[in-house]
Amino acid sequence: MRPPVIAALAALALFVAACGDDDADDAATTTSETTTSSTTTSTTTTSTSTTTTTAAPTTTSSSTCSDSPLPGDAADTTTAPADLDGDGTDDTVTSYRVGPADAPEWHLHAQLTSGGGADLTLPAPTGPSDQRVLGGSDANENGTDEVWVKVGAGASAQIVSMFVLDDCDLVQVTLDGGGPAEFPVGGSIGTVGGVYCADEEGDGTRDVVVASATQATGSDYEAKVEVHHLVGTDLQFAFGDAGGVDAESSDFARFTQLDCDDAQL
């Protein structure tokens, strides 16, 4: 049999331990409630932010651009896909003419997948030539495509240009804030020209490179490249370089063709 003092101390110890367990349970309950409240608040904030982000693309929805159907007398149509409004879905770009074949009026037409569209009367072609869509590209990798169009022809080269959708208008890209950005592609044995898209500066962003070469002797050509940045509706000169290129090398193809994503010539 235990002495009374020892029995009393043992009982007191059991009482203190029980109180400690109750306090720990209360603390655990309080911690659990605080964590749940904090988590709920964080989730609500994230959800609100996500809703704001996904709402942005609706600015280019069908409620923004009015309908612009192709005319019934559209002829010599050429069509290419391009995501002109940057909503992640390809739109349909069409070049066509109206009027007689010997006196045509050429147009560039965009039909947005989200609804609505745009139509632009193209300037009269350079030289005796048709005007046709060549394809789309995202030259500066901003998520919105441009469209390349053959706008004319020279003696031995095709003339190409870029167009973008600016709000609800098709706009021809300008060169350094001046006239339209138009470039010869192809050429004769003596002089050639090309356009391609590549990261020439090594900064992780693609550029629009305009290349030209003039024959020196045999297969040796004197070459020149001009690197441009596409900013909005303007193609801005960044830097130029000169050197030599061999007509029998694989690099020479860039001096004779258009090569920018789906835009090929």
mmCIF file with all atom_site columns, C-alpha atoms in Angstrom, residues 74-78 95-97 101 106 130-132:
data_model
loop_
_atom_site.group_PDB
_atom_site.id
_atom_site.type_symbol
_atom_site.label_atom_id
_atom_site.label_alt_id
_atom_site.label_comp_id
_atom_site.label_asym_id
_atom_site.label_entity_id
_atom_site.label_seq_id
_atom_site.pdbx_PDB_ins_code
_atom_site.Cartn_x
_atom_site.Cartn_y
_atom_site.Cartn_z
_atom_site.occupancy
_atom_site.B_iso_or_equiv
_atom_site.pdbx_formal_charge
_atom_site.auth_seq_id
_atom_site.auth_comp_id
_atom_site.auth_asym_id
_atom_site.auth_atom_id
_atom_site.pdbx_PDB_model_num
ATOM 1  C CA . ALA A 1 74  ? -14.401 37.675 -105.661 1.00 0.00 ? 74  ALA A CA 1
ATOM 2  C CA . ALA A 1 75  ? -12.074 35.930 -108.138 1.00 0.00 ? 75  ALA A CA 1
ATOM 3  C CA . ASP A 1 76  ? -8.550  34.451 -108.144 1.00 0.00 ? 76  ASP A CA 1
ATOM 4  C CA . THR A 1 77  ? -8.739  33.792 -104.415 1.00 0.00 ? 77  THR A CA 1
ATOM 5  C CA . THR A 1 78  ? -5.800  32.484 -102.392 1.00 0.00 ? 78  THR A CA 1
ATOM 6  C CA . SER A 1 95  ? -6.434  37.580 -101.268 1.00 0.00 ? 95  SER A CA 1
ATOM 7  C CA . TYR A 1 96  ? -8.837  38.146 -104.144 1.00 0.00 ? 96  TYR A CA 1
ATOM 8  C CA . ARG A 1 97  ? -9.605  40.450 -107.027 1.00 0.00 ? 97  ARG A CA 1
ATOM 9  C CA . ALA A 1 101 ? -8.736  40.454 -115.218 1.00 0.00 ? 101 ALA A CA 1
ATOM 10 C CA . TRP A 1 106 ? -6.890  43.378 -105.452 1.00 0.00 ? 106 TRP A CA 1
ATOM 11 C CA . ASP A 1 130 ? -1.148  39.115 -109.363 1.00 0.00 ? 130 ASP A CA 1
ATOM 12 C CA . GLN A 1 131 ? -1.316  39.664 -105.608 1.00 0.00 ? 131 GLN A CA 1
ATOM 13 C CA . ARG A 1 132 ? -1.701  36.659 -103.345 1.00 0.00 ? 132 ARG A CA 1
#
